[in-house]
Amino acid sequence: MIPDEEADIVNLATAVARGERKAVAQALNLLDDQRRPAREKASALLANLQRTQSDNRGQLIGITGPPGVGKSTLGAALIALWRQRRLRVGVLAVDPSSPISGGALMGDRLRMKSSAEDDGVFVRSLSDRGQFGGLSAEVWPMSIVMLAGFDIVLIETVGVGQREVDISRMCDTTCYVAQPGSGDSVQFLKAGILEVPHILVVNKDDMGAIAQRTLAELGAALNREHPDGHWQVPVLSTSATNTSGIEALADAMALHYQELQSRQQLESRHRAYQAYWIHKRLQEEFGRFGIEQLGGEKTLLAQLQAQELNLFEQYESLRQRLYTRGDGSSQ
Ligand SMILES: Nc1nc2c(ncn2[C@@H]2O[C@H](COP(=O)(O)OP(=O)(O)O)[C@@H](O)[C@H]2O)c(=O)[nH]1
Ligand SMILES: [Mg+2]
């Protein structure tokens, strides 16, 4: 890059870190641009943000669960509460059927300006491109940008099974939302198909007894100690439409973040998300064979987590290694 462009990137990073909407939008568009000069700029931007914003990180929250369970409605209710608490929120909406949208945030009931006017909320919809376990491949790079500019970054994904695993490997706090009367969640948790979330929510509490029963079943099915350690998984009940239980949910999320902070786990977790992201991209591009060429998944992840290089640099240098071996493109 020429010096002028470097200065532009520094300015852009500074404006993103201040949460300026135009800058955030511009940065996200840059990440979407696959042309080579844009890739270089995006790489420089991410490197700058990761270098300068490491102490100033927002909380990355994943909200997941089956379609129709109320994730988007719950997200909107949480956002309204977070805004009352003066927290600035970025949203990466991956669910194409019912994304957390500006529309969901409007209405006098919530006594807030629409997200289009509210400077403290920024919503970006992402396509679910089928790959990446239901998470769009842009999710992690975009999270880096959003985390620099907002106190909370919320990601909504749909699905049951593998997708929860993916989101839990790229979020600080994972919240699984279950449907009253559906035994699936209980079964999946018991069978180990569902990665244990940090917070479990039974939504639609307004449905009454059936919601209470599911709450009890989930509470009983779950070993409350999270596999990460040092965290008891709360099983909460909410009604997103009646906005009940939202404060307790937001408090549990904040508590989990404090826990991660006090144990100084954010930095290492973020390195792990990044390693995982690079590994997934390489696997998509070069297949299992490519990963084996790089020493196998375990070795690769360990190496990536130990490195100081920035996201795209790490990714590109590994791609180059596979291409120059001449055996990467065969998959
Ligand atoms: N009764 C009831 N309905 C809800 C609640 N939360 C969401 N819904 C409804 O469930 C449907 C699906 O909600 P949505 O947020 O789009 O679910 P998502 O697919 O998980 O994002 C909508 O019709 C909502 O109005 C709730 O707490 N109680
Ligand atoms: Mg939705």
Short mmCIF file of C-alpha atoms and ligand atoms in Angstrom, two decimals:
data_model
loop_
_atom_site.label_atom_id
_atom_site.label_comp_id
_atom_site.label_asym_id
_atom_site.label_seq_id
_atom_site.Cartn_x
_atom_site.Cartn_y
_atom_site.Cartn_z
CA MET A 1 0.00 0.00 0.00
CA ILE A 2 1.12 3.54 -0.66
CA PRO A 3 1.54 5.83 2.42
CA ASP A 4 -1.69 7.70 1.65
CA GLU A 5 -3.64 4.47 1.78
CA GLU A 6 -2.00 3.51 5.01
CA ALA A 7 -3.04 6.82 6.53
CA ASP A 8 -6.59 6.22 5.26
CA ILE A 9 -6.66 2.86 6.99
CA VAL A 10 -5.43 4.34 10.27
CA ASN A 11 -8.14 6.99 10.05
CA LEU A 12 -10.77 4.41 9.22
CA ALA A 13 -9.70 2.25 12.18
CA THR A 14 -9.88 5.24 14.51
CA ALA A 15 -13.37 6.14 13.30
CA VAL A 16 -14.51 2.51 13.61
CA ALA A 17 -13.21 2.40 17.18
CA ARG A 18 -15.30 5.50 17.92
CA GLY A 19 -18.30 3.58 16.62
CA GLU A 20 -19.02 5.98 13.76
CA ARG A 21 -21.69 4.31 11.68
CA LYS A 22 -20.36 5.40 8.32
CA ALA A 23 -16.92 4.12 9.16
CA VAL A 24 -18.25 0.80 10.43
CA ALA A 25 -20.30 0.36 7.26
CA GLN A 26 -17.32 1.25 5.12
CA ALA A 27 -15.09 -1.21 6.98
CA LEU A 28 -17.61 -4.02 6.63
CA ASN A 29 -17.92 -3.36 2.91
CA LEU A 30 -14.16 -3.48 2.63
CA LEU A 31 -14.16 -6.96 4.19
CA ASP A 32 -16.73 -8.06 1.63
CA ASP A 33 -14.64 -6.90 -1.31
CA GLN A 34 -12.66 -9.82 -2.70
CA ARG A 35 -10.47 -7.82 -5.07
CA ARG A 36 -6.79 -7.88 -4.28
CA PRO A 37 -6.21 -4.21 -3.35
CA ALA A 38 -9.26 -4.34 -1.07
CA ARG A 39 -7.97 -7.53 0.55
CA GLU A 40 -4.71 -5.77 1.35
CA LYS A 41 -6.51 -2.84 2.91
CA ALA A 42 -8.83 -5.13 4.85
CA SER A 43 -5.83 -7.00 6.14
CA ALA A 44 -4.20 -3.76 7.29
CA LEU A 45 -7.43 -2.59 8.90
CA LEU A 46 -7.91 -5.79 10.89
CA ALA A 47 -4.27 -5.78 11.95
CA ASN A 48 -4.63 -2.20 13.16
CA LEU A 49 -7.85 -2.92 15.07
CA GLN A 50 -6.45 -6.04 16.68
CA ARG A 51 -3.33 -4.18 17.72
CA THR A 52 -4.96 -1.03 19.04
CA GLN A 53 -8.26 -2.36 20.39
CA SER A 54 -7.15 -5.33 22.44
CA ASP A 55 -8.00 -3.58 25.72
CA ASN A 56 -11.17 -2.12 24.42
CA ARG A 57 -13.08 -5.15 23.37
CA GLY A 58 -16.79 -5.59 23.29
CA GLN A 59 -18.58 -8.76 24.24
CA LEU A 60 -19.38 -11.17 21.42
CA ILE A 61 -22.67 -12.89 22.15
CA GLY A 62 -24.10 -15.74 20.10
CA ILE A 63 -27.80 -16.45 20.27
CA THR A 64 -28.91 -19.69 18.73
CA GLY A 65 -31.69 -22.27 18.69
CA PRO A 66 -34.30 -23.73 16.35
CA PRO A 67 -36.27 -21.55 13.90
CA GLY A 68 -39.31 -19.79 15.32
CA VAL A 69 -38.23 -20.05 18.94
CA GLY A 70 -38.01 -16.26 19.27
CA LYS A 71 -34.32 -15.51 18.87
CA SER A 72 -34.87 -12.34 16.85
CA THR A 73 -37.63 -11.08 19.14
CA LEU A 74 -35.46 -11.81 22.15
CA GLY A 75 -32.55 -10.06 20.47
CA ALA A 76 -34.65 -6.95 19.90
CA ALA A 77 -35.80 -6.95 23.54
CA LEU A 78 -32.22 -7.30 24.73
CA ILE A 79 -31.09 -4.47 22.49
CA ALA A 80 -33.76 -2.17 23.89
CA LEU A 81 -32.56 -2.97 27.41
CA TRP A 82 -28.89 -2.58 26.55
CA ARG A 83 -29.64 0.82 25.06
CA GLN A 84 -31.34 1.82 28.30
CA ARG A 85 -28.14 0.77 30.02
CA ARG A 86 -26.25 3.03 27.62
CA LEU A 87 -24.47 0.15 25.91
CA ARG A 88 -23.80 0.42 22.21
CA VAL A 89 -24.80 -2.64 20.21
CA GLY A 90 -23.74 -4.13 16.91
CA VAL A 91 -25.73 -6.96 15.35
CA LEU A 92 -24.60 -9.53 12.82
CA ALA A 93 -27.79 -11.17 11.64
CA VAL A 94 -27.15 -14.47 9.96
CA ASP A 95 -30.72 -15.74 10.05
CA PRO A 96 -32.19 -14.93 6.61
CA SER A 97 -35.75 -15.87 7.57
CA SER A 98 -36.26 -13.56 10.52
CA PRO A 99 -33.24 -11.40 11.21
CA ILE A 100 -33.04 -9.04 14.14
CA SER A 101 -33.90 -5.98 12.15
CA GLY A 102 -34.38 -2.27 12.48
CA GLY A 103 -38.09 -2.97 12.22
CA ALA A 104 -38.07 -5.29 15.19
CA LEU A 105 -36.60 -2.53 17.29
CA MET A 106 -39.17 0.10 16.52
CA GLY A 107 -42.37 0.88 18.30
CA ASP A 108 -43.37 3.18 21.08
CA ARG A 109 -43.59 0.29 23.47
CA LEU A 110 -39.82 0.15 23.61
CA ARG A 111 -39.62 3.92 23.91
CA MET A 112 -36.63 4.19 21.72
CA LYS A 113 -35.77 5.61 18.41
CA SER A 114 -35.65 3.23 15.50
CA SER A 115 -32.26 1.70 14.96
CA ALA A 116 -31.83 3.75 11.82
CA GLU A 117 -31.90 6.87 13.98
CA ASP A 118 -30.34 5.44 17.09
CA ASP A 119 -26.63 5.89 16.77
CA GLY A 120 -26.03 3.20 19.34
CA VAL A 121 -27.37 0.28 17.29
CA PHE A 122 -25.88 -1.01 14.10
CA VAL A 123 -27.40 -3.98 12.26
CA ARG A 124 -25.67 -5.84 9.48
CA SER A 125 -27.37 -8.75 7.74
CA LEU A 126 -25.19 -11.56 6.48
CA SER A 127 -26.16 -14.18 4.01
CA ASP A 128 -26.20 -17.72 5.22
CA ARG A 129 -24.11 -19.20 2.48
CA GLY A 130 -24.67 -22.74 3.57
CA GLN A 131 -21.01 -23.30 4.20
CA PHE A 132 -19.21 -22.73 7.43
CA GLY A 133 -21.70 -24.68 9.50
CA GLY A 134 -24.36 -22.08 8.87
CA LEU A 135 -22.17 -19.21 9.91
CA SER A 136 -21.20 -16.93 7.12
CA ALA A 137 -17.47 -16.96 6.42
CA GLU A 138 -17.32 -13.21 7.06
CA VAL A 139 -18.50 -13.56 10.62
CA TRP A 140 -15.16 -13.50 12.39
CA PRO A 141 -13.51 -10.67 10.40
CA MET A 142 -16.72 -8.64 10.72
CA SER A 143 -16.82 -9.38 14.44
CA ILE A 144 -13.37 -7.84 14.82
CA VAL A 145 -14.65 -4.61 13.26
CA MET A 146 -17.87 -4.59 15.26
CA LEU A 147 -16.12 -5.41 18.56
CA ALA A 148 -13.91 -2.37 18.09
CA GLY A 149 -16.89 -0.05 17.71
CA PHE A 150 -19.54 -1.45 20.04
CA ASP A 151 -19.87 -2.66 23.62
CA ILE A 152 -21.87 -5.69 22.60
CA VAL A 153 -21.94 -7.58 19.33
CA LEU A 154 -24.86 -9.94 18.92
CA ILE A 155 -24.87 -12.78 16.40
CA GLU A 156 -28.03 -14.72 15.67
CA THR A 157 -27.82 -18.10 13.97
CA VAL A 158 -30.40 -20.78 13.27
CA GLY A 159 -30.19 -24.49 13.44
CA VAL A 160 -29.80 -27.46 15.64
CA GLY A 161 -26.66 -29.50 16.01
CA GLN A 162 -23.43 -28.63 14.25
CA ARG A 163 -24.18 -24.94 13.93
CA GLU A 164 -24.33 -24.44 17.67
CA VAL A 165 -20.90 -25.95 17.91
CA ASP A 166 -19.59 -23.49 15.38
CA ILE A 167 -21.05 -20.43 17.03
CA SER A 168 -19.80 -21.53 20.43
CA ARG A 169 -16.30 -21.67 19.02
CA MET A 170 -16.49 -18.07 17.83
CA CYS A 171 -18.39 -16.25 20.59
CA ASP A 172 -17.54 -15.15 24.11
CA THR A 173 -20.97 -16.02 25.40
CA THR A 174 -23.35 -18.48 23.80
CA CYS A 175 -27.03 -18.46 24.58
CA TYR A 176 -29.25 -21.32 23.44
CA VAL A 177 -32.96 -20.63 23.17
CA ALA A 178 -35.33 -23.59 23.54
CA GLN A 179 -38.96 -23.98 22.58
CA PRO A 180 -41.53 -24.91 25.25
CA GLY A 181 -42.84 -28.44 24.77
CA SER A 182 -40.10 -29.48 22.43
CA GLY A 183 -38.14 -32.41 23.77
CA ASP A 184 -35.49 -32.00 21.09
CA SER A 185 -33.28 -29.64 23.03
CA VAL A 186 -33.28 -31.93 26.05
CA GLN A 187 -32.42 -34.92 23.88
CA PHE A 188 -29.68 -33.08 22.00
CA LEU A 189 -28.11 -31.85 25.21
CA LYS A 190 -28.18 -35.29 26.78
CA ALA A 191 -26.74 -36.91 23.67
CA GLY A 192 -23.97 -34.34 23.48
CA ILE A 193 -25.16 -33.16 20.03
CA LEU A 194 -25.65 -29.69 21.42
CA GLU A 195 -22.54 -28.00 22.67
CA VAL A 196 -23.37 -26.85 26.18
CA PRO A 197 -24.22 -23.14 25.97
CA HIS A 198 -23.18 -20.64 28.62
CA ILE A 199 -26.78 -19.67 29.13
CA LEU A 200 -29.89 -21.69 28.43
CA VAL A 201 -33.19 -19.93 27.88
CA VAL A 202 -36.69 -21.28 27.55
CA ASN A 203 -38.55 -18.52 25.72
CA LYS A 204 -42.32 -18.05 25.40
CA ASP A 205 -42.81 -18.25 29.14
CA ASP A 206 -46.25 -16.75 28.47
CA MET A 207 -47.31 -20.19 27.20
CA GLY A 208 -47.63 -21.20 30.84
CA ALA A 209 -47.35 -24.73 32.26
CA ILE A 210 -45.77 -26.22 29.17
CA ALA A 211 -42.95 -23.68 29.35
CA GLN A 212 -42.45 -24.39 33.05
CA ARG A 213 -42.19 -28.12 32.35
CA THR A 214 -39.54 -27.63 29.66
CA LEU A 215 -37.64 -25.35 32.00
CA ALA A 216 -37.62 -28.05 34.68
CA GLU A 217 -36.61 -30.75 32.18
CA LEU A 218 -33.73 -28.73 30.83
CA GLY A 219 -32.55 -27.81 34.28
CA ALA A 220 -32.53 -31.48 35.23
CA ALA A 221 -30.87 -32.65 31.98
CA LEU A 222 -28.03 -30.26 32.26
CA ASN A 223 -24.90 -30.71 34.27
CA ARG A 224 -24.74 -27.13 35.46
CA GLU A 225 -20.96 -26.83 35.38
CA HIS A 226 -19.89 -25.62 31.95
CA PRO A 227 -17.07 -27.64 30.32
CA ASP A 228 -15.05 -24.40 30.09
CA GLY A 229 -14.93 -24.53 33.89
CA HIS A 230 -15.72 -21.83 36.46
CA TRP A 231 -19.19 -21.26 35.15
CA GLN A 232 -22.55 -22.56 36.28
CA VAL A 233 -24.95 -22.57 33.35
CA PRO A 234 -28.09 -20.67 34.29
CA VAL A 235 -31.38 -22.00 32.93
CA LEU A 236 -33.64 -18.98 32.51
CA SER A 237 -37.15 -18.33 31.32
CA THR A 238 -38.17 -15.36 29.21
CA SER A 239 -41.07 -14.02 27.26
CA ALA A 240 -39.64 -11.94 24.45
CA THR A 241 -43.06 -10.63 23.46
CA ASN A 242 -44.00 -9.63 27.03
CA THR A 243 -40.40 -8.57 27.69
CA SER A 244 -40.26 -10.56 30.90
CA GLY A 245 -37.05 -12.15 32.13
CA ILE A 246 -34.99 -9.95 29.81
CA GLU A 247 -33.13 -8.18 32.61
CA ALA A 248 -32.12 -11.46 34.23
CA LEU A 249 -30.88 -12.71 30.86
CA ALA A 250 -28.88 -9.54 30.21
CA ASP A 251 -27.45 -9.76 33.75
CA ALA A 252 -26.39 -13.38 33.22
CA MET A 253 -24.68 -12.38 29.97
CA ALA A 254 -22.87 -9.52 31.68
CA LEU A 255 -21.81 -11.80 34.52
CA HIS A 256 -20.34 -14.32 32.11
CA TYR A 257 -18.36 -11.58 30.41
CA GLN A 258 -17.04 -10.34 33.77
CA GLU A 259 -16.03 -13.89 34.56
CA LEU A 260 -14.07 -14.16 31.29
CA GLN A 261 -12.46 -10.79 31.92
CA SER A 262 -11.46 -11.54 35.48
CA ARG A 263 -9.92 -14.82 34.38
CA GLN A 264 -8.19 -12.98 31.52
CA GLN A 265 -9.59 -15.41 29.02
CA LEU A 266 -10.76 -13.00 26.34
CA GLU A 267 -7.43 -12.65 24.61
CA SER A 268 -6.78 -16.37 24.41
CA ARG A 269 -10.34 -17.09 23.38
CA HIS A 270 -10.15 -14.58 20.56
CA ARG A 271 -6.98 -16.19 19.33
CA ALA A 272 -8.78 -19.51 19.39
CA TYR A 273 -11.73 -18.12 17.36
CA GLN A 274 -9.30 -16.78 14.82
CA ALA A 275 -7.39 -20.05 14.57
CA TYR A 276 -10.66 -21.89 14.16
CA TRP A 277 -11.82 -19.47 11.45
CA ILE A 278 -8.60 -19.85 9.46
CA HIS A 279 -8.72 -23.61 9.84
CA LYS A 280 -12.29 -23.72 8.56
CA ARG A 281 -11.54 -21.54 5.57
CA LEU A 282 -8.53 -23.62 4.62
CA GLN A 283 -10.56 -26.78 5.00
CA GLU A 284 -13.24 -25.43 2.71
CA GLU A 285 -10.68 -24.47 0.13
CA PHE A 286 -8.25 -27.38 0.31
CA GLY A 287 -10.21 -30.13 2.00
CA ARG A 288 -9.00 -32.44 4.70
CA PHE A 289 -6.01 -33.26 2.60
CA GLY A 290 -4.82 -29.67 2.78
CA ILE A 291 -5.18 -29.61 6.55
CA GLU A 292 -3.13 -32.81 6.76
CA GLN A 293 -0.45 -31.18 4.64
CA LEU A 294 -0.23 -28.50 7.30
CA GLY A 295 0.27 -31.05 10.05
CA GLY A 296 -3.34 -31.90 10.86
CA GLU A 297 -6.06 -29.97 12.67
CA LYS A 298 -4.62 -30.09 16.17
CA THR A 299 -1.14 -28.99 15.18
CA LEU A 300 -2.47 -26.30 12.89
CA LEU A 301 -4.78 -24.83 15.53
CA ALA A 302 -1.98 -24.83 18.11
CA GLN A 303 0.41 -23.12 15.70
CA LEU A 304 -2.14 -20.51 14.68
CA GLN A 305 -2.96 -19.64 18.27
CA ALA A 306 0.69 -19.12 19.08
CA GLN A 307 1.32 -16.66 16.24
CA GLU A 308 1.23 -12.89 16.38
CA LEU A 309 0.44 -12.37 12.72
CA ASN A 310 -2.83 -10.83 11.74
CA LEU A 311 -5.82 -12.72 10.43
CA PHE A 312 -5.44 -12.37 6.68
CA GLU A 313 -1.66 -12.62 6.82
CA GLN A 314 -1.87 -15.94 8.62
CA TYR A 315 -4.50 -17.18 6.23
CA GLU A 316 -2.69 -16.03 3.09
CA SER A 317 0.67 -17.41 4.14
CA LEU A 318 -0.86 -20.84 4.77
CA ARG A 319 -2.65 -20.72 1.42
CA GLN A 320 0.63 -19.88 -0.24
CA ARG A 321 2.28 -22.84 1.46
CA LEU A 322 -0.37 -25.18 0.14
CA TYR A 323 -0.29 -23.73 -3.37
CA THR A 324 3.49 -23.81 -3.68
CA ARG A 325 3.48 -27.44 -2.65
CA GLY A 326 1.32 -27.86 -5.71
CA ASP A 327 -0.96 -30.29 -3.98
CA GLY A 328 -3.49 -27.95 -2.51
CA SER A 329 -5.60 -27.35 -5.57
CA SER A 330 -6.29 -31.01 -6.20
CA GLN A 331 -9.13 -31.15 -3.67
N1 LIG B 1 -46.01 -16.33 22.66
C1 LIG B 1 -44.79 -15.91 22.36
N2 LIG B 1 -44.41 -15.78 21.08
C2 LIG B 1 -43.17 -15.34 20.81
C3 LIG B 1 -42.23 -15.02 21.84
N3 LIG B 1 -41.08 -14.62 21.26
C4 LIG B 1 -41.28 -14.70 19.95
N4 LIG B 1 -42.53 -15.12 19.66
C5 LIG B 1 -43.13 -15.29 18.34
O1 LIG B 1 -42.54 -16.41 17.70
C6 LIG B 1 -42.42 -16.17 16.30
C7 LIG B 1 -40.97 -16.35 15.86
O2 LIG B 1 -40.17 -15.33 16.43
P1 LIG B 1 -38.74 -14.97 15.91
O3 LIG B 1 -38.16 -14.00 16.85
O4 LIG B 1 -38.78 -14.60 14.48
O5 LIG B 1 -38.02 -16.40 16.05
P2 LIG B 1 -36.60 -16.87 15.48
O6 LIG B 1 -36.84 -17.64 14.23
O7 LIG B 1 -36.06 -17.77 16.54
O8 LIG B 1 -35.76 -15.67 15.27
C8 LIG B 1 -42.94 -14.77 16.06
O9 LIG B 1 -44.27 -14.87 15.63
C9 LIG B 1 -42.87 -14.13 17.43
O10 LIG B 1 -43.82 -13.12 17.61
C10 LIG B 1 -42.70 -15.16 23.21
O11 LIG B 1 -41.97 -14.89 24.17
N5 LIG B 1 -43.97 -15.60 23.39
MG MG B 2 -34.67 -14.96 13.68
#
